[in-house]
């Protein structure tokens, strides 16, 4: 618990640093691209179009899902995926890639994954803003349930940070962790109700599918944007489970981070 408290103190004390580094990271990543930051939107947009063509038109014949056109159902659920997937992948390798740059500085190492994730969050918010405009044009107008959307954005960020706090530490010790995480995320994506409905599965399987955090987040985004439901209350068991999972990951991740922190230079 002491390690977690120290991590929280580092994050709060470094908020300005994290924000500045995140903006700088976005500029560096896109410095050689003519379109620059637009690629942060264009890349997921291309993938969304591909998924809609294959799963929407190809497999479902563009049929509605619970009264919502598949394209909007998919967009609402997949929007958080691009942020979390890239945040976890890039955050996992953040310490062993950036350590030599800050090794001789009094630098809070736990902020390395933080600023990487924050840079991806900016792209997510911009993409989400564009999706909101698309939804408004098609009749899904703003509602009080957008308050709930803020909650799910925060939870998405916290879950991504909790995972990367642990994986970025382990990746310093064992480089194979990066490949393990990449494969695991790919599996979790296709086991989540992002492109298809888990209700089609046998009753005894679906409860296990709900253990996947992306199940909760994808449906939470949809409830906030499309269905006007208080998902965090209606599915309070899943809310409690996911908050507990984030807390557990933060505990384990912070303990691992401080255990190996002074030995990072030896492994790198």
Coordinates of N, CA and C in Angstrom, one line a residue, residues 16-171:
X16 N 2.0 18.5 -14.4 CA 2.4 19.5 -15.4 C 3.5 18.8 -16.3
X17 N 4.4 18.1 -15.7 CA 5.5 17.4 -16.5 C 4.9 16.4 -17.4
X18 N 3.9 15.6 -16.9 CA 3.3 14.6 -17.8 C 2.6 15.2 -19.0
X19 N 1.9 16.3 -18.7 CA 1.1 17.0 -19.8 C 2.1 17.6 -20.8
X20 N 3.2 18.2 -20.4 CA 4.2 18.8 -21.3 C 4.9 17.7 -22.1
X21 N 5.2 16.6 -21.5 CA 5.9 15.5 -22.2 C 5.0 14.8 -23.2
X22 N 3.7 14.7 -22.8 CA 2.7 14.1 -23.7 C 2.6 14.9 -25.0
X23 N 2.5 16.3 -24.9 CA 2.4 17.1 -26.0 C 3.7 17.0 -26.9
X24 N 4.8 17.0 -26.2 CA 6.1 16.9 -26.9 C 6.2 15.5 -27.6
X25 N 5.7 14.5 -27.0 CA 5.7 13.1 -27.6 C 4.8 13.1 -28.9
X26 N 3.7 13.8 -28.9 CA 2.8 13.8 -30.0 C 3.6 14.5 -31.2
X27 N 4.3 15.6 -30.9 CA 5.0 16.3 -31.9 C 6.1 15.5 -32.5
X28 N 6.8 14.8 -31.6 CA 8.0 14.0 -32.1 C 7.5 12.8 -32.9
X29 N 6.4 12.2 -32.5 CA 5.9 11.0 -33.3 C 5.4 11.4 -34.7
X30 N 5.0 12.6 -34.8 CA 4.4 13.0 -36.1 C 5.2 14.1 -36.9
X31 N 6.5 14.2 -36.4 CA 7.3 15.3 -37.0 C 7.6 15.1 -38.5
X32 N 7.7 13.8 -38.9 CA 8.1 13.5 -40.3 C 6.9 13.2 -41.2
X33 N 5.7 13.4 -40.6 CA 4.5 13.1 -41.4 C 3.9 14.4 -41.9
X34 N 3.6 14.4 -43.2 CA 3.0 15.7 -43.8 C 1.7 16.0 -43.1
X35 N 0.9 15.0 -42.8 CA -0.5 15.2 -42.2 C -0.4 15.4 -40.7
X36 N 0.8 15.1 -40.1 CA 1.0 15.3 -38.7 C 0.0 14.6 -37.8
X37 N -0.6 15.3 -36.9 CA -1.5 14.8 -35.9 C -2.8 14.1 -36.5
X38 N -3.1 14.5 -37.8 CA -4.2 13.9 -38.4 C -4.2 12.4 -38.5
X39 N -2.9 11.9 -38.5 CA -2.8 10.4 -38.6 C -3.3 9.7 -37.3
X40 N -3.3 10.5 -36.2 CA -3.9 9.9 -35.0 C -5.4 9.6 -35.1
X41 N -6.0 10.3 -36.0 CA -7.4 10.1 -36.3 C -7.6 9.2 -37.5
X42 N -6.7 9.4 -38.5 CA -6.9 8.7 -39.8 C -6.6 7.2 -39.7
X43 N -5.7 6.8 -38.9 CA -5.4 5.4 -38.7 C -6.5 4.6 -38.1
X44 N -7.1 5.1 -36.9 CA -8.3 4.4 -36.4 C -9.5 4.4 -37.3
X45 N -9.6 5.6 -38.1 CA -10.8 5.7 -39.0 C -10.7 4.7 -40.1
X46 N -9.5 4.4 -40.6 CA -9.3 3.4 -41.7 C -9.7 2.0 -41.1
X47 N -9.2 1.7 -39.9 CA -9.5 0.4 -39.3 C -11.0 0.3 -39.0
X48 N -11.7 1.4 -38.5 CA -13.1 1.3 -38.3 C -13.9 1.0 -39.6
X49 N -13.5 1.6 -40.7 CA -14.1 1.4 -42.0 C -13.9 -0.1 -42.4
X50 N -12.7 -0.6 -42.1 CA -12.5 -2.0 -42.5 C -13.3 -3.0 -41.6
X51 N -13.4 -2.7 -40.3 CA -14.2 -3.6 -39.4 C -15.7 -3.5 -39.8
X52 N -16.2 -2.3 -40.1 CA -17.6 -2.1 -40.5 C -17.9 -2.9 -41.8
X53 N -17.0 -2.8 -42.8 CA -17.2 -3.5 -44.0 C -17.2 -5.1 -43.8
X54 N -16.3 -5.6 -43.0 CA -16.2 -7.0 -42.8 C -17.3 -7.5 -41.9
X55 N -17.4 -6.9 -40.7 CA -18.4 -7.4 -39.7 C -19.8 -6.9 -39.9
X56 N -19.9 -5.6 -40.3 CA -21.2 -5.0 -40.5 C -21.9 -5.4 -41.8
X57 N -21.2 -5.1 -42.9 CA -21.8 -5.5 -44.2 C -21.7 -6.9 -44.5
X58 N -20.5 -7.5 -44.3 CA -20.2 -8.8 -44.7 C -20.9 -9.9 -43.9
X59 N -20.8 -9.8 -42.5 CA -21.3 -10.9 -41.7 C -22.7 -10.6 -41.2
X60 N -23.1 -9.3 -40.9 CA -24.4 -9.0 -40.4 C -25.3 -8.4 -41.3
X61 N -24.9 -8.1 -42.6 CA -25.8 -7.5 -43.5 C -26.2 -6.1 -43.1
X62 N -25.4 -5.4 -42.2 CA -25.7 -4.1 -41.7 C -27.0 -4.1 -40.9
X63 N -27.3 -5.2 -40.3 CA -28.6 -5.3 -39.4 C -28.4 -4.5 -38.1
X64 N -29.5 -3.9 -37.6 CA -29.5 -3.2 -36.4 C -29.2 -4.1 -35.2
X65 N -28.6 -3.5 -34.2 CA -28.4 -4.2 -32.9 C -29.1 -3.5 -31.8
X66 N -30.1 -4.1 -31.3 CA -31.0 -3.5 -30.2 C -31.5 -2.1 -30.7
X67 N -31.9 -2.0 -32.0 CA -32.5 -0.8 -32.5 C -31.5 0.2 -32.9
X68 N -30.2 -0.1 -32.9 CA -29.1 0.9 -33.3 C -28.4 0.3 -34.5
X69 N -28.2 1.1 -35.5 CA -27.5 0.6 -36.7 C -26.1 0.1 -36.3
X70 N -25.7 -0.9 -36.9 CA -24.4 -1.6 -36.6 C -23.2 -0.6 -36.6
X71 N -23.2 0.3 -37.6 CA -22.1 1.2 -37.7 C -21.9 2.1 -36.4
X72 N -23.0 2.6 -35.9 CA -23.0 3.4 -34.7 C -22.7 2.6 -33.4
X73 N -23.3 1.4 -33.4 CA -23.0 0.4 -32.3 C -21.5 0.1 -32.2
X74 N -20.9 -0.2 -33.4 CA -19.5 -0.5 -33.4 C -18.6 0.7 -33.1
X75 N -18.9 1.9 -33.6 CA -18.1 3.1 -33.4 C -18.1 3.4 -31.9
X76 N -19.2 3.3 -31.2 CA -19.3 3.7 -29.8 C -18.4 2.7 -29.0
X77 N -18.5 1.4 -29.3 CA -17.7 0.4 -28.6 C -16.2 0.4 -28.9
X78 N -15.9 0.7 -30.1 CA -14.5 0.5 -30.5 C -13.6 1.7 -30.2
X79 N -14.3 2.9 -30.0 CA -13.6 4.1 -29.8 C -12.5 4.1 -28.7
X80 N -12.9 3.5 -27.6 CA -11.9 3.4 -26.5 C -10.8 2.4 -26.7
X81 N -11.1 1.4 -27.6 CA -10.1 0.3 -27.9 C -8.8 0.9 -28.4
X82 N -8.9 1.8 -29.4 CA -7.7 2.3 -30.1 C -6.8 3.0 -29.0
X83 N -7.5 3.8 -28.1 CA -6.7 4.4 -27.1 C -6.0 3.5 -26.2
X84 N -6.8 2.5 -25.6 CA -6.2 1.6 -24.6 C -5.2 0.6 -25.2
X85 N -5.5 0.1 -26.4 CA -4.6 -0.8 -27.1 C -3.2 -0.2 -27.3
X86 N -3.2 1.0 -27.9 CA -2.0 1.7 -28.2 C -1.3 2.2 -26.9
X87 N -2.1 2.6 -26.0 CA -1.6 3.1 -24.7 C -0.8 2.0 -23.9
X88 N -1.4 0.8 -23.9 CA -0.8 -0.3 -23.2 C 0.4 -0.8 -24.0
X89 N 0.4 -0.9 -25.3 CA 1.5 -1.4 -26.1 C 2.7 -0.4 -25.9
X90 N 2.5 0.9 -26.1 CA 3.5 1.8 -26.1 C 4.0 2.1 -24.6
X91 N 3.0 2.0 -23.7 CA 3.4 2.2 -22.3 C 4.2 1.1 -21.8
X92 N 4.0 -0.1 -22.2 CA 4.7 -1.3 -21.8 C 6.2 -1.2 -22.1
X93 N 6.6 -0.6 -23.2 CA 8.0 -0.4 -23.6 C 8.6 0.9 -23.2
X94 N 7.8 1.7 -22.5 CA 8.2 3.1 -22.2 C 9.5 3.2 -21.3
X95 N 9.6 2.4 -20.3 CA 10.7 2.5 -19.4 C 12.0 2.0 -20.0
X96 N 12.0 0.8 -20.7 CA 13.3 0.3 -21.2 C 13.7 1.1 -22.5
X97 N 12.7 1.8 -23.1 CA 13.1 2.7 -24.2 C 13.6 4.1 -23.8
X98 N 13.0 4.6 -22.7 CA 13.3 6.0 -22.3 C 14.3 6.1 -21.2
X99 N 14.6 4.9 -20.5 CA 15.4 5.0 -19.3 C 16.7 5.7 -19.4
X100 N 17.4 5.4 -20.5 CA 18.8 6.0 -20.7 C 18.7 7.5 -20.8
X101 N 17.6 8.0 -21.2 CA 17.4 9.5 -21.4 C 17.3 10.2 -20.0
X102 N 16.8 9.5 -19.0 CA 16.6 10.1 -17.7 C 17.4 9.4 -16.6
X103 N 18.2 8.5 -16.9 CA 18.9 7.7 -15.9 C 19.8 8.6 -14.9
X104 N 20.3 9.7 -15.4 CA 21.2 10.5 -14.6 C 20.4 11.7 -14.1
X105 N 19.1 11.7 -14.2 CA 18.3 12.8 -13.7 C 17.5 12.4 -12.5
X106 N 17.0 13.3 -11.7 CA 16.1 13.0 -10.6 C 14.7 13.0 -11.2
X107 N 14.4 11.9 -11.9 CA 13.2 11.9 -12.7 C 12.2 10.8 -12.2
X108 N 10.9 11.1 -11.9 CA 10.0 10.0 -11.4 C 9.7 9.0 -12.5
X109 N 10.3 7.9 -12.5 CA 10.2 6.9 -13.5 C 8.7 6.4 -13.8
X110 N 7.9 6.5 -12.8 CA 6.5 6.1 -13.0 C 5.7 7.0 -13.9
X111 N 6.3 8.2 -14.2 CA 5.6 9.1 -15.1 C 5.9 8.7 -16.6
X112 N 6.9 7.9 -16.8 CA 7.2 7.5 -18.2 C 6.0 6.8 -18.9
X113 N 5.4 5.8 -18.3 CA 4.2 5.3 -19.0 C 3.0 6.3 -18.9
X114 N 3.0 7.1 -17.9 CA 1.9 8.1 -17.8 C 1.8 9.1 -18.9
X115 N 3.0 9.6 -19.3 CA 2.9 10.6 -20.4 C 2.7 10.0 -21.7
X116 N 3.1 8.7 -21.9 CA 2.8 8.0 -23.1 C 1.3 7.8 -23.3
X117 N 0.7 7.4 -22.2 CA -0.8 7.1 -22.1 C -1.5 8.4 -22.3
X118 N -1.1 9.5 -21.7 CA -1.7 10.8 -21.8 C -1.7 11.3 -23.3
X119 N -0.6 11.1 -24.0 CA -0.5 11.5 -25.4 C -1.5 10.7 -26.2
X120 N -1.8 9.5 -25.9 CA -2.8 8.7 -26.6 C -4.2 9.1 -26.2
X121 N -4.3 9.6 -25.0 CA -5.6 10.1 -24.5 C -6.1 11.3 -25.3
X122 N -5.1 12.2 -25.7 CA -5.5 13.4 -26.4 C -6.1 13.0 -27.8
X123 N -5.5 12.0 -28.4 CA -6.0 11.5 -29.7 C -7.3 10.9 -29.5
X124 N -7.5 10.2 -28.4 CA -8.8 9.5 -28.2 C -9.9 10.6 -28.0
X125 N -9.6 11.6 -27.3 CA -10.6 12.7 -27.0 C -11.0 13.4 -28.3
X126 N -10.0 13.6 -29.2 CA -10.3 14.3 -30.4 C -11.1 13.4 -31.3
X127 N -10.8 12.1 -31.4 CA -11.6 11.1 -32.2 C -13.0 11.0 -31.6
X128 N -13.1 11.0 -30.3 CA -14.4 10.9 -29.6 C -15.3 12.1 -29.9
X129 N -14.6 13.3 -30.0 CA -15.4 14.5 -30.3 C -15.9 14.4 -31.7
X130 N -15.2 13.9 -32.7 CA -15.7 13.7 -34.1 C -16.8 12.7 -34.1
X131 N -16.7 11.6 -33.3 CA -17.8 10.6 -33.3 C -19.1 11.2 -32.7
X132 N -18.9 12.1 -31.7 CA -20.1 12.7 -31.1 C -20.8 13.5 -32.1
X133 N -20.1 14.3 -33.0 CA -20.7 15.1 -34.0 C -21.5 14.2 -35.0
X134 N -20.9 13.0 -35.3 CA -21.5 12.1 -36.2 C -22.8 11.6 -35.6
X135 N -22.8 11.2 -34.3 CA -23.9 10.8 -33.6 C -25.0 11.8 -33.6
X136 N -24.6 13.1 -33.3 CA -25.6 14.2 -33.2 C -26.3 14.4 -34.5
X137 N -25.6 14.3 -35.6 CA -26.1 14.5 -36.9 C -27.2 13.4 -37.2
X138 N -26.9 12.2 -36.7 CA -27.8 11.1 -37.0 C -28.9 10.9 -35.9
X139 N -29.1 11.9 -35.0 CA -30.2 11.8 -34.1 C -29.9 11.4 -32.7
X140 N -28.6 11.0 -32.4 CA -28.3 10.7 -31.0 C -27.7 11.9 -30.3
X141 N -28.6 12.7 -29.8 CA -28.3 14.0 -29.2 C -27.7 13.9 -27.8
X142 N -27.0 15.0 -27.4 CA -26.4 15.0 -26.1 C -27.4 14.8 -25.0
X143 N -27.0 14.1 -23.9 CA -27.9 13.8 -22.8 C -27.2 13.9 -21.5
X144 N -27.9 13.8 -20.4 CA -27.3 13.8 -19.1 C -26.4 12.6 -18.9
X145 N -26.6 11.5 -19.7 CA -25.7 10.3 -19.6 C -24.3 10.6 -20.1
X146 N -24.0 11.7 -20.6 CA -22.6 12.1 -20.9 C -21.8 12.2 -19.7
X147 N -22.4 12.5 -18.6 CA -21.7 12.5 -17.3 C -21.1 11.1 -17.1
X148 N -21.8 10.1 -17.4 CA -21.3 8.7 -17.3 C -20.2 8.4 -18.2
X149 N -20.2 9.1 -19.4 CA -19.1 8.9 -20.4 C -17.8 9.4 -19.8
X150 N -17.9 10.5 -19.1 CA -16.7 11.0 -18.4 C -16.1 10.0 -17.5
X151 N -17.0 9.3 -16.7 CA -16.5 8.3 -15.8 C -15.8 7.2 -16.6
X152 N -16.4 6.7 -17.7 CA -15.7 5.6 -18.5 C -14.4 6.0 -19.1
X153 N -14.3 7.3 -19.5 CA -13.0 7.8 -20.0 C -12.0 7.7 -18.9
X154 N -12.3 8.1 -17.7 CA -11.4 8.1 -16.6 C -11.0 6.7 -16.2
X155 N -12.0 5.8 -16.2 CA -11.7 4.4 -15.9 C -10.8 3.7 -17.0
X156 N -11.1 4.1 -18.3 CA -10.2 3.6 -19.3 C -8.8 4.0 -19.1
X157 N -8.6 5.3 -18.7 CA -7.2 5.8 -18.5 C -6.6 5.1 -17.3
X158 N -7.4 4.9 -16.2 CA -6.8 4.3 -15.0 C -6.5 2.8 -15.2
X159 N -7.3 2.1 -16.0 CA -7.0 0.7 -16.3 C -5.8 0.6 -17.1
X160 N -5.6 1.5 -18.1 CA -4.5 1.5 -19.0 C -3.2 1.8 -18.2
X161 N -3.3 2.7 -17.3 CA -2.1 3.1 -16.4 C -1.8 1.9 -15.5
X162 N -2.8 1.3 -14.9 CA -2.6 0.2 -13.9 C -1.9 -0.9 -14.6
X163 N -2.3 -1.3 -15.8 CA -1.7 -2.4 -16.6 C -0.2 -2.0 -16.9
X164 N 0.0 -0.8 -17.5 CA 1.3 -0.5 -17.9 C 2.3 -0.2 -16.8
X165 N 1.8 0.2 -15.6 CA 2.7 0.3 -14.5 C 3.3 -1.0 -14.2
X166 N 2.6 -2.1 -14.3 CA 3.1 -3.5 -14.1 C 3.9 -4.0 -15.3
X167 N 3.3 -3.9 -16.5 CA 4.0 -4.4 -17.7 C 5.3 -3.7 -18.1
X168 N 5.3 -2.4 -17.8 CA 6.5 -1.6 -18.2 C 7.6 -2.0 -17.3
X169 N 7.3 -2.4 -16.0 CA 8.4 -2.9 -15.1 C 8.8 -4.2 -15.5
X170 N 7.9 -5.1 -15.8 CA 8.3 -6.5 -16.2 C 9.0 -6.5 -17.5
X171 N 8.7 -5.6 -18.4 CA 9.3 -5.6 -19.7 C 10.8 -5.2 -19.6

